Every structure is written in C-alpha cells, then in structure tokens.
C-alpha cells in the first residue's frame, strides 16, 4: 500500500463492508452505527446524537454549540438487499476494493469519517458536521427526511458523495415512482380459457401499452435523459399450472425528467393503465436540482488537473430532501462501478484524491 492515508481508507472501507447492512439485517445496522460512533468518539469538540424513527437508527456528530454547521457531510450505511447467499466480504484487485456496498457508499463514508476527524483535530471549533443514516436504499424517510424535516437539522452546504464521479458533479436528478399495478378477475380452469377474462394476460397487455407510451418519449433525449418505465416484479399467488389466477400484481419503477412532476406522472399513468386495473403508488419523489458550491468545483479542478463536468443523474438520492429546503448540495464521489451488485467496486486512488479535495475545500471554506 502506497501511503498511510490510502491504507486507513482501505481498512475502514473493508471493515464496513464486512457488516451486512441491508434492511433484512437490522441488528447489523445497529452494530455498524456503534462502529461509526466508536470511530468518532475521540474527536474533540463535537456532540454525537443517536436517533430512531420507526425503529430505524441514524446519528449526527455536530460541532458543540453549532447546531447549524457551515458544512455537513451526509452518508448512508445501508446497502441494497442482495440475494440470500451473497457474501459480505471484500477483495483487492487492480487498485480497487470489490465488495457489497464498497461503492454505495461505504468507501465514501470511510473518506468522510477520516477527513472529519482530521479537520476537527486541525481546526478546533471547525463548523463541520456529519450525519449517517441507515435507510437510503428504502427511500430515506426515516433518515435524512426525518432529521431535516422533523428534527430541524440545517447546514450551510451539504456534501453527499452518493452519485456522480470525481470530476462529475451532479446538478440534477430524475424523479421516481414505484408502483404496484394489480389485475383482478375470477379464477378459472386453463382448459376453458374462453370462459375467463384472464387477469394475467390483461395485466401483460396493459404493461406493454404503458411501456410503448414511454418508448415514444425517448425520442430526442440525449444521454438517456428521458422518462422510463421498467417492470421489476410480476407475481401471483397461483401455483397451479392449469389455473387462471384470480389476482396478479406487477411492480414497476418509473423515472421521470423535469418538467414532469410526481402528480403529473401519476395522472398520465392512471390514464394509460385504465380503470380495469388497481394502481397503488408505493414510493414517490419529484425531480431535484442542486446548486454546488463554486469553490468546490474550482478545488476539484485544481486537485485533479481536469475540468469538472456538471451532470445529470438517473438515480434519486437522499439529496432531494436537503435541496428541497433550499440548501446547496455537493454531489460527487470516487470512481466506482457495478453498483448494487456483489461485484461493486471503488477505485482506491480516487478515494485519496477525493480526500484531498475535501481537505483543501474545507480549509479554504472554514478558516476565517
Ligand atoms: Zn447510495
């Protein structure tokens, strides 16, 4: 390993990857919060507070007597649910750490924890806070949304390394809708299909129609910046090969671009799906725009020696809860790949580079 910083970041990332923090392991989520608290406890001049909302934990570490820090680091420790037999361990290859959650976002969290301690050691009373939540992959309602909207957490600028890349700073995110579309009808015997209006086949026809409507909208959208409709689950309780099922359900993931709003999208979908089907909205979030700090952009360019590209993100993140309060958000991260798979990876050198970017930015921003 090249140097101390790089070694510390790698060790901490790999320690965090070892704890399976998907929503199906609530005890491990609590353990990971303890690990982070242990890591921060020695830092002088900060107050650590643990919260629980609907049983979901989160923590804040804020400078003493400064409830509204100039800069707030935000991270989530939860990872997306992987198949039951997934291995929560990491390996090193080609200058990368591979493992579940290495990229989204335990590697980034390791950087935040290290630079947080370092800045507080060097600048007593630095106006720098940190929050770690545990439900980003499930919508963020009991983490970032809870802390900002119910607990009144505020900051000058939030740093959320959960999208973009080292030289790609995110300025816009698509909106999101998760829907259940259900088709009901009398069950029947498959040997006399003419007697039954098969709910399974009606649902499939409906999904095809909605899909072709979204395909039409693709035209003209460069960089895939258009609204999409994706079926992710189709299920029925029926187990019999020769039975026409009484109820079928499809779960769909819709991503939409401005100027569409959540309300407008739901209206369009209701119209396309028709009255025959039941439509339930499971999760919804509007599109977001961010205004990154120009100082952060110039520091990124200085450290990397490359221009910054302001880009749009297809995924939605917790940043939407922060930007909706008018707080500027900075979203960039190390170089990563294969997100949400067991083979997720993070590039180690880019972790150190992002650390140096944060260091320079904070020293300029916070030293008055
Ligand atoms: Zn994430």
Short mmCIF file of C-alpha atoms and ligand atoms in Angstrom, two decimals:
data_model
loop_
_atom_site.label_atom_id
_atom_site.label_comp_id
_atom_site.label_asym_id
_atom_site.label_seq_id
_atom_site.Cartn_x
_atom_site.Cartn_y
_atom_site.Cartn_z
CA UNK A 1 0.00 0.00 0.00
CA UNK A 2 1.32 3.37 -1.07
CA UNK A 3 0.77 5.54 1.95
CA UNK A 4 -0.86 5.89 5.31
CA UNK A 5 -3.97 7.73 4.13
CA UNK A 6 -4.70 5.18 1.46
CA UNK A 7 -4.17 2.33 3.97
CA UNK A 8 -6.53 3.89 6.51
CA UNK A 9 -9.24 4.42 3.90
CA UNK A 10 -8.93 0.86 2.59
CA UNK A 11 -9.01 -0.72 6.06
CA UNK A 12 -12.04 1.25 7.19
CA UNK A 13 -13.93 0.58 3.95
CA UNK A 14 -13.24 -3.16 4.22
CA UNK A 15 -14.30 -3.20 7.91
CA UNK A 16 -17.58 -1.51 6.93
CA UNK A 17 -18.20 -3.91 4.01
CA UNK A 18 -17.89 -6.89 6.40
CA UNK A 19 -21.10 -5.90 8.21
CA UNK A 20 -24.14 -6.90 6.13
CA UNK A 21 -26.23 -3.73 6.47
CA UNK A 22 -29.18 -4.46 4.21
CA UNK A 23 -32.66 -3.83 5.65
CA UNK A 24 -33.07 -7.58 6.30
CA UNK A 25 -30.31 -7.34 8.97
CA UNK A 26 -31.49 -4.67 11.47
CA UNK A 27 -29.09 -5.90 14.19
CA UNK A 28 -26.14 -5.37 11.88
CA UNK A 29 -27.35 -1.88 11.07
CA UNK A 30 -27.27 -1.08 14.82
CA UNK A 31 -23.77 -2.62 15.05
CA UNK A 32 -22.50 -0.53 12.17
CA UNK A 33 -23.83 2.62 13.85
CA UNK A 34 -21.91 1.62 17.01
CA UNK A 35 -18.76 1.13 14.95
CA UNK A 36 -19.09 4.62 13.49
CA UNK A 37 -19.73 6.12 16.92
CA UNK A 38 -16.61 4.40 18.28
CA UNK A 39 -14.69 5.87 15.41
CA UNK A 40 -15.87 9.40 16.20
CA UNK A 41 -15.82 9.34 20.00
CA UNK A 42 -12.23 10.53 20.34
CA UNK A 43 -12.92 13.62 18.24
CA UNK A 44 -12.89 16.65 20.49
CA UNK A 45 -15.43 19.46 20.33
CA UNK A 46 -18.31 17.50 18.83
CA UNK A 47 -21.61 16.15 20.15
CA UNK A 48 -22.79 12.78 18.93
CA UNK A 49 -26.51 12.08 18.98
CA UNK A 50 -28.36 8.90 18.05
CA UNK A 51 -31.93 8.99 16.74
CA UNK A 52 -34.52 6.33 15.97
CA UNK A 53 -37.50 6.89 13.72
CA UNK A 54 -39.82 3.89 13.19
CA UNK A 55 -37.03 1.79 14.69
CA UNK A 56 -34.52 2.97 12.07
CA UNK A 57 -31.35 4.48 13.58
CA UNK A 58 -29.27 7.43 12.44
CA UNK A 59 -26.58 9.59 14.05
CA UNK A 60 -25.38 13.13 13.87
CA UNK A 61 -21.98 14.42 15.00
CA UNK A 62 -22.18 18.20 15.24
CA UNK A 63 -19.67 20.76 16.49
CA UNK A 64 -20.53 21.78 20.08
CA UNK A 65 -22.87 24.78 20.25
CA UNK A 66 -23.18 24.84 16.47
CA UNK A 67 -26.43 23.10 15.58
CA UNK A 68 -26.25 24.50 12.05
CA UNK A 69 -22.73 23.78 10.73
CA UNK A 70 -21.37 25.57 7.65
CA UNK A 71 -20.66 22.19 6.04
CA UNK A 72 -22.47 18.91 6.73
CA UNK A 73 -21.28 15.52 5.48
CA UNK A 74 -24.13 13.09 4.75
CA UNK A 75 -23.78 9.36 4.21
CA UNK A 76 -25.82 6.19 4.49
CA UNK A 77 -24.52 2.90 5.87
CA UNK A 78 -27.28 0.65 4.50
CA UNK A 79 -26.72 -1.36 1.34
CA UNK A 80 -29.23 -2.62 -1.18
CA UNK A 81 -30.67 -6.08 -0.41
CA UNK A 82 -28.71 -8.77 -2.23
CA UNK A 83 -29.64 -12.45 -2.74
CA UNK A 84 -29.65 -14.53 0.49
CA UNK A 85 -26.36 -16.26 -0.33
CA UNK A 86 -24.44 -13.02 -1.01
CA UNK A 87 -21.00 -12.79 0.61
CA UNK A 88 -20.38 -9.64 2.59
CA UNK A 89 -16.65 -9.56 2.19
CA UNK A 90 -14.20 -7.66 0.07
CA UNK A 91 -11.17 -8.30 -2.09
CA UNK A 92 -8.49 -6.08 -3.60
CA UNK A 93 -7.73 -6.20 -7.29
CA UNK A 94 -6.33 -3.75 -9.86
CA UNK A 95 -6.21 -0.89 -7.37
CA UNK A 96 -9.86 -1.41 -6.44
CA UNK A 97 -11.82 -2.69 -3.46
CA UNK A 98 -14.56 -5.10 -4.57
CA UNK A 99 -17.47 -5.94 -2.26
CA UNK A 100 -21.15 -5.25 -1.48
CA UNK A 101 -21.56 -1.59 -0.57
CA UNK A 102 -17.90 -0.69 -1.30
CA UNK A 103 -19.08 1.89 -3.84
CA UNK A 104 -22.57 2.72 -2.48
CA UNK A 105 -21.39 4.11 -0.18
CA UNK A 106 -19.07 2.60 2.44
CA UNK A 107 -15.88 3.71 0.66
CA UNK A 108 -17.20 7.27 0.56
CA UNK A 109 -18.27 7.05 4.21
CA UNK A 110 -14.73 5.97 5.15
CA UNK A 111 -13.38 9.13 3.47
CA UNK A 112 -15.90 11.31 5.32
CA UNK A 113 -15.09 9.74 8.70
CA UNK A 114 -11.34 10.19 8.23
CA UNK A 115 -11.43 13.77 6.95
CA UNK A 116 -13.99 14.70 9.63
CA UNK A 117 -11.59 13.57 12.38
CA UNK A 118 -8.61 15.18 10.69
CA UNK A 119 -10.26 18.58 10.19
CA UNK A 120 -11.56 18.67 13.79
CA UNK A 121 -8.07 17.82 15.06
CA UNK A 122 -6.50 20.59 12.99
CA UNK A 123 -9.19 23.24 13.37
CA UNK A 124 -10.77 23.28 16.83
CA UNK A 125 -14.38 24.58 16.53
CA UNK A 126 -14.47 23.82 12.80
CA UNK A 127 -18.05 24.32 11.61
CA UNK A 128 -18.21 20.83 10.13
CA UNK A 129 -20.87 18.22 10.96
CA UNK A 130 -21.59 14.66 9.92
CA UNK A 131 -24.73 12.58 9.69
CA UNK A 132 -25.08 8.89 8.94
CA UNK A 133 -28.44 7.34 8.13
CA UNK A 134 -29.50 3.76 7.51
CA UNK A 135 -32.49 3.78 5.15
CA UNK A 136 -31.36 5.45 1.92
CA UNK A 137 -31.97 2.31 -0.14
CA UNK A 138 -35.54 2.21 1.19
CA UNK A 139 -36.44 5.82 0.44
CA UNK A 140 -34.75 7.85 3.20
CA UNK A 141 -37.98 8.84 5.00
CA UNK A 142 -36.71 7.80 8.45
CA UNK A 143 -33.16 9.05 7.94
CA UNK A 144 -32.40 12.23 6.02
CA UNK A 145 -36.05 13.28 5.67
CA UNK A 146 -36.70 12.70 9.38
CA UNK A 147 -33.60 14.60 10.52
CA UNK A 148 -34.16 17.61 8.26
CA UNK A 149 -37.94 17.87 8.36
CA UNK A 150 -38.79 16.65 11.87
CA UNK A 151 -35.61 17.30 13.86
CA UNK A 152 -34.91 20.60 12.11
CA UNK A 153 -31.34 19.77 11.09
CA UNK A 154 -29.86 22.55 8.93
CA UNK A 155 -26.48 23.42 7.42
CA UNK A 156 -24.81 25.91 5.08
CA UNK A 157 -23.98 23.31 2.45
CA UNK A 158 -24.36 19.52 2.40
CA UNK A 159 -21.81 17.14 0.90
CA UNK A 160 -23.32 13.82 -0.22
CA UNK A 161 -20.83 11.57 -2.09
CA UNK A 162 -23.52 9.23 -3.43
CA UNK A 163 -23.63 9.97 -7.19
CA UNK A 164 -21.51 11.49 -9.96
CA UNK A 165 -17.78 10.78 -10.10
CA UNK A 166 -14.54 12.50 -9.15
CA UNK A 167 -14.82 15.11 -11.93
CA UNK A 168 -18.56 14.77 -12.41
CA UNK A 169 -20.68 16.84 -10.06
CA UNK A 170 -24.40 16.09 -10.11
CA UNK A 171 -26.72 19.06 -10.64
CA UNK A 172 -29.98 17.29 -11.43
CA UNK A 173 -31.74 14.02 -10.53
CA UNK A 174 -34.71 12.25 -12.10
CA UNK A 175 -37.91 11.82 -10.12
CA UNK A 176 -39.01 8.36 -9.08
CA UNK A 177 -42.26 6.41 -8.72
CA UNK A 178 -42.56 2.83 -7.51
CA UNK A 179 -45.96 1.45 -8.40
CA UNK A 180 -47.99 -1.70 -7.89
CA UNK A 181 -50.38 -2.39 -10.75
CA UNK A 182 -52.93 -5.11 -9.91
CA UNK A 183 -55.29 -7.00 -12.14
CA UNK A 184 -58.27 -8.81 -10.60
CA UNK A 185 -60.71 -11.28 -12.12
CA UNK A 186 -62.39 -14.56 -11.45
CA UNK A 187 -60.06 -17.54 -11.46
CA UNK A 188 -60.76 -20.29 -13.95
CA UNK A 189 -59.57 -23.54 -15.47
CA UNK A 190 -56.99 -23.11 -18.20
CA UNK A 191 -58.66 -25.77 -20.33
CA UNK A 192 -61.61 -23.41 -20.94
CA UNK A 193 -59.90 -20.01 -21.30
CA UNK A 194 -62.84 -18.59 -23.29
CA UNK A 195 -64.88 -18.52 -20.10
CA UNK A 196 -62.49 -16.23 -18.21
CA UNK A 197 -61.03 -12.80 -18.96
CA UNK A 198 -57.55 -13.83 -17.77
CA UNK A 199 -56.21 -11.16 -15.33
CA UNK A 200 -52.62 -12.23 -16.03
CA UNK A 201 -52.95 -11.64 -19.75
CA UNK A 202 -54.80 -8.36 -19.23
CA UNK A 203 -52.01 -7.14 -16.98
CA UNK A 204 -49.33 -8.11 -19.52
CA UNK A 205 -51.21 -6.27 -22.29
CA UNK A 206 -51.53 -3.22 -20.07
CA UNK A 207 -47.80 -3.23 -19.21
CA UNK A 208 -46.92 -3.47 -22.89
CA UNK A 209 -49.12 -0.47 -23.69
CA UNK A 210 -47.63 1.67 -20.95
CA UNK A 211 -44.13 0.63 -21.99
CA UNK A 212 -44.72 1.65 -25.62
CA UNK A 213 -46.04 5.03 -24.45
CA UNK A 214 -42.78 5.60 -22.55
CA UNK A 215 -40.73 4.36 -25.52
CA UNK A 216 -42.31 7.14 -27.59
CA UNK A 217 -40.98 9.72 -25.11
CA UNK A 218 -37.39 8.52 -25.64
CA UNK A 219 -37.16 10.40 -28.91
CA UNK A 220 -34.87 13.37 -28.74
CA UNK A 221 -33.46 12.69 -25.26
CA UNK A 222 -29.65 12.52 -25.46
CA UNK A 223 -27.64 10.76 -22.72
CA UNK A 224 -30.79 8.76 -21.85
CA UNK A 225 -32.23 11.90 -20.28
CA UNK A 226 -35.85 10.84 -20.75
CA UNK A 227 -38.56 9.21 -18.63
CA UNK A 228 -38.50 5.41 -18.34
CA UNK A 229 -40.89 2.68 -17.24
CA UNK A 230 -39.46 -0.65 -16.07
CA UNK A 231 -41.28 -3.72 -14.78
CA UNK A 232 -39.24 -5.24 -11.94
CA UNK A 233 -41.58 -7.83 -10.37
CA UNK A 234 -44.62 -9.79 -11.59
CA UNK A 235 -46.26 -12.05 -9.04
CA UNK A 236 -49.33 -14.14 -8.34
CA UNK A 237 -50.26 -16.46 -5.53
CA UNK A 238 -51.27 -19.07 -8.09
CA UNK A 239 -49.11 -22.21 -8.03
CA UNK A 240 -51.21 -24.43 -10.30
CA UNK A 241 -50.08 -24.88 -13.91
CA UNK A 242 -53.63 -25.24 -15.18
CA UNK A 243 -55.33 -22.48 -13.20
CA UNK A 244 -56.02 -18.97 -14.41
CA UNK A 245 -55.10 -16.78 -11.42
CA UNK A 246 -57.59 -14.52 -9.66
CA UNK A 247 -55.09 -11.78 -8.91
CA UNK A 248 -51.80 -10.70 -10.46
CA UNK A 249 -49.53 -7.87 -9.44
CA UNK A 250 -46.72 -6.07 -11.27
CA UNK A 251 -44.25 -3.75 -9.53
CA UNK A 252 -42.92 -1.02 -11.78
CA UNK A 253 -40.14 1.52 -11.47
CA UNK A 254 -40.76 4.84 -13.21
CA UNK A 255 -38.06 7.53 -13.56
CA UNK A 256 -39.03 10.90 -14.92
CA UNK A 257 -37.34 14.10 -16.03
CA UNK A 258 -38.35 17.75 -15.48
CA UNK A 259 -40.70 19.46 -16.19
CA UNK A 260 -42.78 16.40 -15.21
CA UNK A 261 -43.94 16.36 -11.61
CA UNK A 262 -44.98 13.42 -9.44
CA UNK A 263 -48.66 14.46 -9.69
CA UNK A 264 -48.50 14.83 -13.47
CA UNK A 265 -46.78 11.45 -13.86
CA UNK A 266 -49.40 9.68 -11.70
CA UNK A 267 -52.17 11.31 -13.73
CA UNK A 268 -50.61 10.10 -17.01
CA UNK A 269 -50.12 6.58 -15.62
CA UNK A 270 -53.70 6.39 -14.31
CA UNK A 271 -54.94 7.35 -17.72
CA UNK A 272 -52.73 4.79 -19.54
CA UNK A 273 -53.45 1.97 -17.10
CA UNK A 274 -57.20 2.47 -17.24
CA UNK A 275 -59.94 1.77 -14.72
CA UNK A 276 -59.75 -2.02 -15.01
CA UNK A 277 -56.53 -2.18 -13.04
CA UNK A 278 -55.76 -1.13 -9.50
CA UNK A 279 -52.89 1.34 -9.15
CA UNK A 280 -51.03 1.88 -5.89
CA UNK A 281 -48.15 4.33 -5.51
CA UNK A 282 -45.55 2.75 -3.18
CA UNK A 283 -42.80 5.38 -3.28
CA UNK A 284 -42.72 8.77 -4.97
CA UNK A 285 -40.19 11.59 -5.20
CA UNK A 286 -40.05 14.57 -7.52
CA UNK A 287 -37.13 15.66 -9.69
CA UNK A 288 -34.34 17.65 -7.97
CA UNK A 289 -31.90 20.38 -8.90
CA UNK A 290 -28.74 21.09 -6.91
CA UNK A 291 -26.52 24.13 -6.72
CA UNK A 292 -22.99 23.00 -5.89
CA UNK A 293 -20.59 25.48 -4.24
CA UNK A 294 -18.39 27.09 -6.98
CA UNK A 295 -15.43 26.87 -4.56
CA UNK A 296 -15.79 23.08 -4.50
CA UNK A 297 -15.80 22.97 -8.30
CA UNK A 298 -12.60 25.00 -8.55
CA UNK A 299 -10.86 22.95 -5.83
CA UNK A 300 -11.80 19.73 -7.65
CA UNK A 301 -10.27 21.11 -10.84
CA UNK A 302 -7.10 22.23 -9.03
CA UNK A 303 -6.51 18.86 -7.34
CA UNK A 304 -7.38 16.64 -10.30
CA UNK A 305 -5.95 18.93 -13.01
CA UNK A 306 -9.05 18.18 -15.08
CA UNK A 307 -12.22 20.15 -15.84
CA UNK A 308 -15.39 19.38 -13.90
CA UNK A 309 -18.44 18.21 -15.82
CA UNK A 310 -21.80 19.19 -14.33
CA UNK A 311 -24.02 16.19 -14.97
CA UNK A 312 -27.47 14.71 -14.54
CA UNK A 313 -28.19 11.57 -12.55
CA UNK A 314 -30.69 8.86 -13.48
CA UNK A 315 -30.95 7.69 -9.87
CA UNK A 316 -32.59 9.52 -6.97
CA UNK A 317 -30.71 10.07 -3.71
CA UNK A 318 -31.31 11.46 -0.23
CA UNK A 319 -30.07 14.80 -1.55
CA UNK A 320 -33.62 15.63 -2.64
CA UNK A 321 -34.71 16.15 0.99
CA UNK A 322 -31.91 18.67 1.51
CA UNK A 323 -32.20 20.62 -1.73
CA UNK A 324 -35.98 20.96 -1.23
CA UNK A 325 -35.18 23.20 1.79
CA UNK A 326 -33.09 25.50 -0.40
CA UNK A 327 -29.77 24.16 0.94
CA UNK A 328 -26.97 23.79 -1.65
CA UNK A 329 -25.76 20.20 -2.10
CA UNK A 330 -22.44 18.95 -3.46
CA UNK A 331 -22.63 15.51 -5.06
CA UNK A 332 -19.51 13.88 -6.43
CA UNK A 333 -17.74 10.67 -5.42
CA UNK A 334 -14.73 8.48 -6.09
CA UNK A 335 -14.53 6.38 -9.27
CA UNK A 336 -16.87 3.39 -8.79
CA UNK A 337 -18.60 0.63 -10.76
CA UNK A 338 -21.10 -2.29 -10.73
CA UNK A 339 -23.26 -0.52 -8.15
CA UNK A 340 -25.88 -2.67 -6.36
CA UNK A 341 -24.15 -5.94 -7.24
CA UNK A 342 -21.87 -8.22 -5.24
CA UNK A 343 -19.07 -7.13 -7.54
CA UNK A 344 -19.40 -3.46 -6.68
CA UNK A 345 -16.02 -1.71 -6.71
CA UNK A 346 -14.33 1.54 -5.73
CA UNK A 347 -11.04 2.85 -7.09
CA UNK A 348 -8.58 3.34 -4.23
CA UNK A 349 -6.50 6.16 -5.71
CA UNK A 350 -9.64 8.19 -6.41
CA UNK A 351 -10.58 7.80 -2.72
CA UNK A 352 -7.38 9.54 -1.66
CA UNK A 353 -7.93 12.19 -4.33
CA UNK A 354 -11.44 12.95 -3.04
CA UNK A 355 -9.99 13.13 0.48
CA UNK A 356 -7.50 15.78 -0.73
CA UNK A 357 -10.31 17.69 -2.46
CA UNK A 358 -12.36 17.76 0.77
CA UNK A 359 -9.28 18.76 2.76
CA UNK A 360 -8.45 21.73 0.54
CA UNK A 361 -12.09 22.79 0.21
CA UNK A 362 -12.72 22.68 3.98
CA UNK A 363 -9.51 24.51 4.84
CA UNK A 364 -10.49 27.31 2.46
CA UNK A 365 -14.13 27.33 3.42
CA UNK A 366 -13.86 27.03 7.19
CA UNK A 367 -10.75 29.03 8.07
CA UNK A 368 -11.99 32.55 8.56
ZN1 LIG B 1 -26.22 5.32 -2.05
#
